Tab-separated table of C-alpha atoms and ligand atoms in Angstrom:
chain	number	residue	atom	x	y	z
A	1	UNK	CA	258.004	-36.350	38.288
A	2	UNK	CA	254.528	-35.551	37.214
A	3	UNK	CA	251.606	-34.459	39.449
A	4	UNK	CA	248.585	-36.788	39.833
A	5	UNK	CA	245.106	-36.194	41.278
A	6	UNK	CA	244.812	-38.472	44.299
A	7	UNK	CA	241.526	-37.276	45.838
A	8	UNK	CA	238.442	-35.357	44.715
A	9	UNK	CA	235.545	-33.804	46.633
A	10	UNK	CA	232.667	-31.439	45.956
A	11	UNK	CA	230.164	-29.304	47.767
A	12	UNK	CA	226.873	-28.034	46.338
A	13	UNK	CA	224.472	-25.998	48.587
A	14	UNK	CA	221.189	-27.814	49.059
A	15	UNK	CA	218.665	-25.128	47.957
A	16	UNK	CA	217.584	-25.340	44.331
A	17	UNK	CA	216.466	-22.591	42.119
A	18	UNK	CA	214.580	-24.242	39.208
A	19	UNK	CA	213.673	-22.707	35.864
A	20	UNK	CA	210.049	-22.346	37.046
A	21	UNK	CA	211.258	-20.353	40.100
A	22	UNK	CA	212.995	-18.015	37.630
A	23	UNK	CA	209.790	-17.771	35.575
A	24	UNK	CA	208.200	-16.170	38.624
A	25	UNK	CA	211.060	-13.636	38.891
A	26	UNK	CA	211.926	-12.770	35.369
A	27	UNK	CA	210.381	-12.542	31.830
A	28	UNK	CA	211.653	-15.971	30.900
A	29	UNK	CA	210.519	-19.610	30.338
A	30	UNK	CA	211.773	-23.072	31.297
A	31	UNK	CA	211.607	-23.977	27.683
A	32	UNK	CA	213.779	-20.985	26.586
A	33	UNK	CA	216.386	-21.798	29.207
A	34	UNK	CA	216.474	-25.457	28.514
A	35	UNK	CA	216.705	-25.265	24.795
A	36	UNK	CA	219.270	-22.410	24.725
A	37	UNK	CA	221.465	-23.572	27.537
A	38	UNK	CA	220.627	-27.024	28.737
A	39	UNK	CA	220.010	-25.837	32.325
A	40	UNK	CA	216.963	-27.000	34.436
A	41	UNK	CA	218.059	-25.968	37.887
A	42	UNK	CA	220.974	-24.537	39.855
A	43	UNK	CA	221.920	-24.184	43.503
A	44	UNK	CA	222.055	-21.204	45.793
A	45	UNK	CA	223.947	-20.593	48.998
A	46	UNK	CA	221.268	-18.368	50.492
A	47	UNK	CA	222.671	-17.818	54.034
A	48	UNK	CA	224.194	-14.298	53.840
A	49	UNK	CA	226.682	-15.298	56.534
A	50	UNK	CA	228.148	-17.996	54.283
A	51	UNK	CA	230.421	-17.132	51.287
A	52	UNK	CA	232.773	-18.857	48.885
A	53	UNK	CA	235.200	-19.746	51.763
A	54	UNK	CA	232.442	-21.733	53.426
A	55	UNK	CA	232.063	-24.003	50.350
A	56	UNK	CA	235.788	-24.257	49.894
A	57	UNK	CA	236.264	-25.298	53.613
A	58	UNK	CA	233.611	-28.030	53.112
A	59	UNK	CA	235.492	-29.259	50.130
A	60	UNK	CA	238.922	-29.012	51.936
A	61	UNK	CA	237.629	-31.031	54.941
A	62	UNK	CA	236.219	-33.766	52.762
A	63	UNK	CA	239.533	-33.878	50.734
A	64	UNK	CA	241.495	-34.426	54.045
A	65	UNK	CA	238.993	-36.921	55.310
A	66	UNK	CA	238.932	-39.052	52.129
A	67	UNK	CA	242.742	-38.982	51.700
A	68	UNK	CA	243.147	-39.825	55.461
A	69	UNK	CA	245.616	-37.077	56.065
A	70	UNK	CA	245.884	-34.236	58.604
A	71	UNK	CA	245.695	-30.531	57.588
A	72	UNK	CA	249.328	-29.964	58.355
A	73	UNK	CA	250.422	-32.248	55.619
A	74	UNK	CA	249.184	-29.748	53.036
A	75	UNK	CA	251.898	-27.632	51.586
A	76	UNK	CA	249.898	-25.288	49.290
A	77	UNK	CA	246.256	-24.178	48.844
A	78	UNK	CA	245.114	-22.657	45.599
A	79	UNK	CA	241.575	-21.385	45.427
A	80	UNK	CA	240.440	-20.413	42.003
A	81	UNK	CA	237.419	-17.994	42.238
A	82	UNK	CA	236.016	-14.763	40.905
A	83	UNK	CA	233.667	-14.364	43.881
A	84	UNK	CA	236.146	-14.350	46.780
A	85	UNK	CA	234.696	-13.600	50.300
A	86	UNK	CA	236.456	-10.213	49.916
A	87	UNK	CA	239.276	-8.657	47.903
A	88	UNK	CA	241.635	-9.370	50.702
A	89	UNK	CA	242.528	-11.454	52.683
A	90	UNK	CA	242.442	-14.202	50.105
A	91	UNK	CA	239.939	-17.007	50.238
A	92	UNK	CA	242.757	-19.446	50.322
A	93	UNK	CA	244.048	-17.875	53.601
A	94	UNK	CA	240.595	-18.107	55.154
A	95	UNK	CA	240.373	-21.781	54.108
A	96	UNK	CA	243.868	-22.378	55.433
A	97	UNK	CA	242.854	-20.916	58.769
A	98	UNK	CA	239.542	-22.846	58.853
A	99	UNK	CA	241.085	-26.197	58.333
A	100	UNK	CA	244.228	-25.405	60.424
A	101	UNK	CA	246.711	-26.191	57.606
A	102	UNK	CA	249.540	-24.789	59.711
A	103	UNK	CA	252.371	-25.507	57.210
A	104	UNK	CA	250.565	-24.359	54.045
A	105	UNK	CA	250.827	-21.219	52.081
A	106	UNK	CA	248.112	-20.225	49.619
A	107	UNK	CA	246.694	-17.748	47.231
A	108	UNK	CA	243.640	-17.025	45.131
A	109	UNK	CA	243.809	-17.348	41.364
A	110	UNK	CA	241.615	-15.200	39.136
A	111	UNK	CA	240.932	-16.742	35.833
A	112	UNK	CA	237.082	-16.953	35.988
A	113	UNK	CA	235.663	-20.032	34.448
A	114	UNK	CA	239.137	-21.304	33.557
A	115	UNK	CA	240.313	-20.850	37.163
A	116	UNK	CA	240.442	-24.496	38.104
A	117	UNK	CA	242.247	-25.570	34.972
A	118	UNK	CA	244.802	-22.682	35.414
A	119	UNK	CA	244.978	-23.665	39.117
A	120	UNK	CA	245.559	-27.356	38.470
A	121	UNK	CA	248.489	-26.665	36.054
A	122	UNK	CA	249.926	-24.104	38.506
A	123	UNK	CA	249.664	-26.529	41.406
A	124	UNK	CA	251.225	-29.249	39.233
A	125	UNK	CA	254.389	-27.151	38.731
A	126	UNK	CA	255.010	-27.026	42.470
A	127	UNK	CA	254.779	-30.945	42.667
A	128	UNK	CA	257.070	-31.297	39.551
A	129	UNK	CA	259.618	-29.031	40.904
A	130	UNK	CA	259.728	-31.013	44.069
A	131	UNK	CA	258.850	-27.979	46.182
A	132	UNK	CA	255.522	-29.339	47.380
A	133	UNK	CA	254.277	-32.890	48.166
A	134	UNK	CA	250.616	-32.181	48.672
A	135	UNK	CA	248.735	-29.363	46.991
A	136	UNK	CA	244.990	-28.599	47.308
A	137	UNK	CA	243.433	-26.977	44.279
A	138	UNK	CA	239.842	-25.856	44.769
A	139	UNK	CA	237.495	-24.114	42.263
A	140	UNK	CA	234.551	-22.260	43.924
A	141	UNK	CA	232.092	-19.532	43.240
A	142	UNK	CA	229.136	-18.094	44.938
A	143	UNK	CA	227.799	-16.658	41.673
A	144	UNK	CA	224.470	-15.732	43.091
A	145	UNK	CA	226.251	-13.051	45.079
A	146	UNK	CA	227.178	-11.119	41.909
A	147	UNK	CA	224.137	-12.032	39.762
A	148	UNK	CA	221.646	-9.328	38.749
A	149	UNK	CA	218.285	-11.078	39.273
A	150	UNK	CA	216.603	-8.437	37.127
A	151	UNK	CA	218.805	-9.297	34.022
A	152	UNK	CA	217.282	-12.436	32.431
A	153	UNK	CA	220.301	-12.780	30.060
A	154	UNK	CA	222.705	-13.617	32.855
A	155	UNK	CA	220.609	-14.603	35.978
A	156	UNK	CA	219.436	-17.826	34.315
A	157	UNK	CA	222.995	-19.130	33.571
A	158	UNK	CA	224.882	-19.318	36.817
A	159	UNK	CA	224.787	-21.138	40.259
A	160	UNK	CA	226.804	-21.692	43.415
A	161	UNK	CA	229.121	-24.594	43.975
A	162	UNK	CA	232.659	-25.765	44.754
A	163	UNK	CA	234.944	-28.784	44.272
A	164	UNK	CA	238.644	-29.541	44.444
A	165	UNK	CA	241.487	-32.046	44.309
A	166	UNK	CA	244.635	-33.004	46.092
A	167	UNK	CA	247.651	-33.186	43.852
A	168	UNK	CA	250.614	-35.314	44.777
A	169	UNK	CA	253.616	-36.845	42.890
A	170	UNK	CA	252.464	-39.551	40.500
A	171	UNK	CA	253.302	-43.080	41.609
A	172	UNK	CA	254.565	-44.111	38.265
A	173	UNK	CA	255.989	-42.497	35.083
A	174	UNK	CA	253.396	-41.893	32.389
A	175	UNK	CA	250.612	-41.034	34.784
A	176	UNK	CA	249.132	-37.800	36.111
A	177	UNK	CA	248.900	-34.439	34.524
A	178	UNK	CA	250.910	-34.975	31.312
A	179	UNK	CA	250.217	-31.853	29.216
A	180	UNK	CA	248.441	-28.519	29.363
A	181	UNK	CA	247.807	-25.657	26.910
A	182	UNK	CA	246.619	-22.335	28.514
A	183	UNK	CA	245.706	-19.151	26.767
A	184	UNK	CA	244.402	-15.593	27.456
A	185	UNK	CA	243.130	-12.764	25.287
A	186	UNK	CA	242.421	-9.556	27.121
A	187	UNK	CA	242.127	-7.585	24.017
A	188	UNK	CA	238.917	-9.193	22.853
A	189	UNK	CA	237.705	-10.503	26.193
A	190	UNK	CA	237.781	-7.415	28.502
A	191	UNK	CA	234.675	-5.711	27.153
A	192	UNK	CA	232.352	-8.782	26.784
A	193	UNK	CA	232.295	-10.470	30.198
A	194	UNK	CA	233.085	-8.510	33.340
A	195	UNK	CA	231.976	-7.111	36.662
A	196	UNK	CA	232.610	-3.478	36.189
A	197	UNK	CA	232.937	-2.184	39.711
A	198	UNK	CA	234.395	-3.026	43.143
A	199	UNK	CA	238.021	-2.865	42.063
A	200	UNK	CA	240.377	0.062	41.822
A	201	UNK	CA	239.043	1.253	38.589
A	202	UNK	CA	235.464	1.924	39.895
A	203	UNK	CA	235.571	1.584	43.622
A	204	UNK	CA	232.142	1.094	45.297
A	205	UNK	CA	230.222	4.351	45.293
A	206	UNK	CA	226.498	5.411	45.215
A	207	UNK	CA	226.919	5.736	41.567
A	208	UNK	CA	228.356	2.246	40.992
A	209	UNK	CA	225.509	0.718	43.033
A	210	UNK	CA	222.811	2.759	41.266
A	211	UNK	CA	224.167	1.771	37.922
A	212	UNK	CA	224.211	-1.969	38.940
A	213	UNK	CA	227.977	-2.099	38.253
A	214	UNK	CA	228.608	-4.777	40.970
A	215	UNK	CA	226.952	-7.446	38.935
A	216	UNK	CA	228.123	-9.620	36.028
A	217	UNK	CA	227.741	-8.031	32.599
A	218	UNK	CA	227.990	-10.130	29.519
A	219	UNK	CA	227.515	-9.844	25.790
A	220	UNK	CA	226.169	-13.446	25.484
A	221	UNK	CA	226.511	-13.750	21.656
A	222	UNK	CA	230.098	-12.700	21.603
A	223	UNK	CA	231.122	-14.845	24.457
A	224	UNK	CA	229.298	-17.768	22.860
A	225	UNK	CA	231.159	-17.439	19.515
A	226	UNK	CA	234.618	-16.999	21.322
A	227	UNK	CA	233.890	-19.975	23.616
A	228	UNK	CA	232.920	-22.361	20.854
A	229	UNK	CA	235.952	-21.547	18.811
A	230	UNK	CA	238.532	-21.493	21.677
A	231	UNK	CA	237.408	-24.638	23.481
A	232	UNK	CA	237.268	-26.631	20.412
A	233	UNK	CA	240.656	-25.276	19.196
A	234	UNK	CA	242.512	-25.968	22.436
A	235	UNK	CA	240.988	-29.478	22.853
A	236	UNK	CA	241.975	-30.359	19.329
A	237	UNK	CA	245.480	-29.031	19.928
A	238	UNK	CA	245.922	-31.163	23.121
A	239	UNK	CA	244.755	-34.263	21.254
A	240	UNK	CA	247.275	-33.673	18.444
A	241	UNK	CA	250.153	-33.016	20.781
A	242	UNK	CA	249.462	-36.172	22.759
A	243	UNK	CA	248.359	-38.495	19.847
A	244	UNK	CA	244.983	-38.772	21.380
A	245	UNK	CA	242.096	-40.012	19.236
A	246	UNK	CA	238.317	-40.051	19.572
A	247	UNK	CA	238.690	-43.732	20.469
A	248	UNK	CA	241.394	-43.619	23.123
A	249	UNK	CA	239.959	-40.560	25.002
A	250	UNK	CA	237.874	-41.920	27.898
A	251	UNK	CA	236.326	-38.663	29.134
A	252	UNK	CA	236.130	-35.129	27.988
A	253	UNK	CA	235.455	-32.925	31.014
A	254	UNK	CA	234.319	-29.526	29.668
A	255	UNK	CA	233.457	-26.301	31.436
A	256	UNK	CA	229.700	-26.320	31.871
A	257	UNK	CA	228.608	-23.025	30.409
A	258	UNK	CA	226.214	-23.983	27.774
A	259	UNK	CA	225.253	-27.371	26.392
A	260	UNK	CA	225.626	-26.041	22.873
A	261	UNK	CA	229.230	-25.028	23.447
A	262	UNK	CA	229.978	-28.463	24.959
A	263	UNK	CA	228.429	-30.262	21.974
A	264	UNK	CA	230.372	-28.177	19.515
A	265	UNK	CA	233.628	-29.060	21.306
A	266	UNK	CA	232.820	-32.731	21.340
A	267	UNK	CA	231.901	-32.699	17.645
A	268	UNK	CA	235.251	-30.981	16.675
A	269	UNK	CA	237.038	-33.689	18.722
A	270	UNK	CA	235.011	-36.343	16.976
A	271	UNK	CA	233.858	-37.961	20.239
A	272	UNK	CA	230.355	-39.147	21.102
A	273	UNK	CA	228.433	-37.428	23.891
A	274	UNK	CA	228.574	-40.722	25.856
A	275	UNK	CA	232.249	-39.764	26.575
A	276	UNK	CA	231.356	-36.213	27.660
A	277	UNK	CA	230.783	-35.381	31.344
A	278	UNK	CA	227.808	-33.132	31.531
A	279	UNK	CA	225.836	-31.995	34.653
A	280	UNK	CA	224.944	-28.447	33.555
A	281	UNK	CA	221.277	-29.554	33.805
A	282	UNK	CA	221.442	-29.609	37.578
A	283	UNK	CA	223.922	-26.945	38.521
A	284	UNK	CA	224.167	-24.375	35.727
A	285	UNK	CA	227.464	-22.578	35.364
A	286	UNK	CA	229.266	-22.637	38.657
A	287	UNK	CA	232.243	-20.888	37.046
A	288	UNK	CA	235.491	-22.135	38.657
A	289	UNK	CA	233.459	-24.940	40.188
A	290	UNK	CA	232.316	-26.748	36.994
A	291	UNK	CA	235.346	-28.729	35.984
A	292	UNK	CA	236.272	-30.079	39.478
A	293	UNK	CA	232.551	-30.839	40.251
A	294	UNK	CA	232.484	-32.949	37.052
A	295	UNK	CA	235.705	-34.682	38.097
A	296	UNK	CA	234.413	-35.359	41.574
A	297	UNK	CA	231.173	-36.849	40.266
A	298	UNK	CA	232.988	-39.097	37.755
A	299	UNK	CA	235.148	-40.238	40.631
A	300	UNK	CA	232.188	-40.850	42.931
A	301	UNK	CA	230.543	-42.910	40.253
A	302	UNK	CA	233.809	-45.021	39.775
A	303	UNK	CA	234.038	-43.913	36.133
A	304	UNK	CA	237.695	-43.011	36.416
A	305	UNK	CA	240.119	-45.968	36.143
A	306	UNK	CA	243.905	-46.340	36.145
A	307	UNK	CA	245.022	-45.461	32.643
A	308	UNK	CA	241.870	-43.491	31.673
A	309	UNK	CA	242.712	-40.696	29.267
A	310	UNK	CA	240.950	-37.566	30.463
A	311	UNK	CA	240.823	-34.193	28.627
A	312	UNK	CA	239.737	-31.060	30.474
A	313	UNK	CA	238.716	-27.961	28.531
A	314	UNK	CA	237.567	-24.610	29.725
A	315	UNK	CA	236.757	-21.092	28.660
A	316	UNK	CA	236.007	-17.970	30.679
A	317	UNK	CA	236.217	-14.187	31.285
A	318	UNK	CA	239.392	-12.583	30.317
A	319	UNK	CA	239.171	-14.302	27.969
A	320	UNK	CA	241.045	-17.262	29.485
A	321	UNK	CA	240.886	-20.771	28.091
A	322	UNK	CA	242.819	-24.016	28.273
A	323	UNK	CA	242.993	-27.791	28.125
A	324	UNK	CA	244.719	-30.315	30.315
A	325	UNK	CA	245.506	-33.937	29.473
A	326	UNK	CA	245.417	-36.365	32.449
A	327	UNK	CA	246.302	-40.030	32.522
A	328	UNK	CA	244.420	-41.101	35.619
A	329	UNK	CA	246.432	-43.186	38.113
B	401	LIG	N1	214.474	-15.848	28.591
B	401	LIG	C1	213.797	-15.473	27.445
B	401	LIG	N2	214.368	-14.798	26.424
B	401	LIG	C2	215.615	-14.339	26.555
B	401	LIG	C3	216.367	-14.569	27.743
B	401	LIG	C4	215.766	-15.392	28.717
B	401	LIG	N3	216.415	-15.770	29.858
B	401	LIG	N4	217.562	-14.081	27.644
B	401	LIG	C5	217.568	-13.394	26.406
B	401	LIG	N5	216.397	-13.625	25.786
B	401	LIG	C6	216.000	-13.146	24.516
B	401	LIG	C7	216.800	-11.959	24.014
B	401	LIG	O1	216.298	-10.752	24.530
B	401	LIG	C8	216.608	-12.062	22.568
B	401	LIG	O2	215.316	-11.480	22.178
B	401	LIG	P1	215.157	-10.663	20.825
B	401	LIG	O3	215.425	-11.573	19.689
B	401	LIG	O4	213.796	-10.167	20.890
B	401	LIG	O5	216.130	-9.523	20.915
B	401	LIG	C9	216.503	-13.535	22.251
B	401	LIG	O6	216.115	-14.112	23.497
B	401	LIG	C10	217.763	-14.145	21.814
B	401	LIG	O7	218.766	-13.690	22.622
B	401	LIG	P2	220.237	-14.085	22.333
B	401	LIG	O8	221.201	-13.400	23.251
B	401	LIG	O9	220.521	-13.957	20.799
B	401	LIG	O10	220.209	-15.715	22.610
B	401	LIG	P3	221.332	-16.680	22.448
B	401	LIG	O11	220.806	-17.871	21.647
B	401	LIG	O12	222.663	-16.131	22.126
B	401	LIG	O13	221.477	-17.365	23.963
B	401	LIG	C11	222.858	-17.181	25.813
B	401	LIG	C12	221.860	-16.434	25.018
B	401	LIG	C13	223.314	-16.240	26.940
B	401	LIG	C14	222.239	-18.380	26.393
B	401	LIG	C15	224.065	-17.558	24.917
B	401	LIG	O14	224.520	-16.418	24.166
B	401	LIG	C16	225.242	-18.066	25.724
B	401	LIG	O15	225.153	-19.109	26.334
B	401	LIG	N6	226.395	-17.360	25.637
B	401	LIG	C17	227.543	-17.724	26.432
B	401	LIG	C18	227.360	-17.443	27.795
B	401	LIG	C19	228.381	-18.091	28.681
B	401	LIG	O16	228.508	-19.241	28.627
B	401	LIG	N7	229.047	-17.302	29.565
B	401	LIG	C20	229.942	-17.743	30.482
B	401	LIG	C21	231.190	-17.949	29.775
B	401	LIG	S1	232.181	-19.045	30.516
């Protein structure tokens, strides 16, 4: 029994930070940002009282509403995030409490930008084993809470956002999440994309704050090269394993980190950009949020049909990367 996505939902905060807003804060230009990344604007959850769990809760409530079920029908809640409200309790538990999912257990999954793809495959295992009937998988990040707005090389890239799905047993054989390939590489990834402090290695101290160690640090060039290679490789692998061709793929849904990384992946797969879901222009990189936000928007626009072949592809800190093949039901 395979797991299928039965419902999608997204939440984006209303407030926009445009490239011209960033021009006023940093030594950068709209033109530089657009040509190097494809981003024009991103969202910010400004209210200091609202964190990642707020966006997840909005998504979870919409999911229940759209599916027409009550919270106590949910068996498991997986929240993929690298900006949890706090290290503990998990954001998943906060969401479970907020929506009153009295029979659900839940946990946070840390795989940065690949979090949703990792979470989707993890959730699918609990459906396939018969242990769960309804699993919520949410990808969410309040990236602006860990962005250094004095660092032009990272501040321009990210935004806040969340989206998620409900997984249930597929109605018919041959539909649902049919295959996945997931990878990690801590040896090469650890140094190039990280938030150095706030964990047990460098607990918060005056020194970690003075040295701006509670913000994202990235070697953009290294990450770019690794992402292009890994996303294209894994997408090609999933195509080969499942006899997928450029013609019979309906949608590539890639992680939205950089328009050029997305184009390179599509090129290697041999598919035209008309089959590639892209909204990086409006939201930037929302980390664990990008892939489910794309899925939710395709769904809203009625672009996903029964039998559609969908390939998800992601890359993120760790490094972590992966691809999932879905036959939409
Ligand atoms: N505005 C203007 N100039 C900027 C800038 C900005 N926001 N950020 C960097 N620059 C400058 C650099 O200082 C450098 O100047 P120099 O040549 O005088 O030294 C120049 O632009 C080129 O910088 P570089 O880092 O080589 O640019 P790039 O083409 O590699 O693009 C990224 C930078 C970050 C857009 C790109 O490397 C990237 O997207 N990497 C992957 C990031 C990512 O996706 N991370 C998440 C992973 S999931």
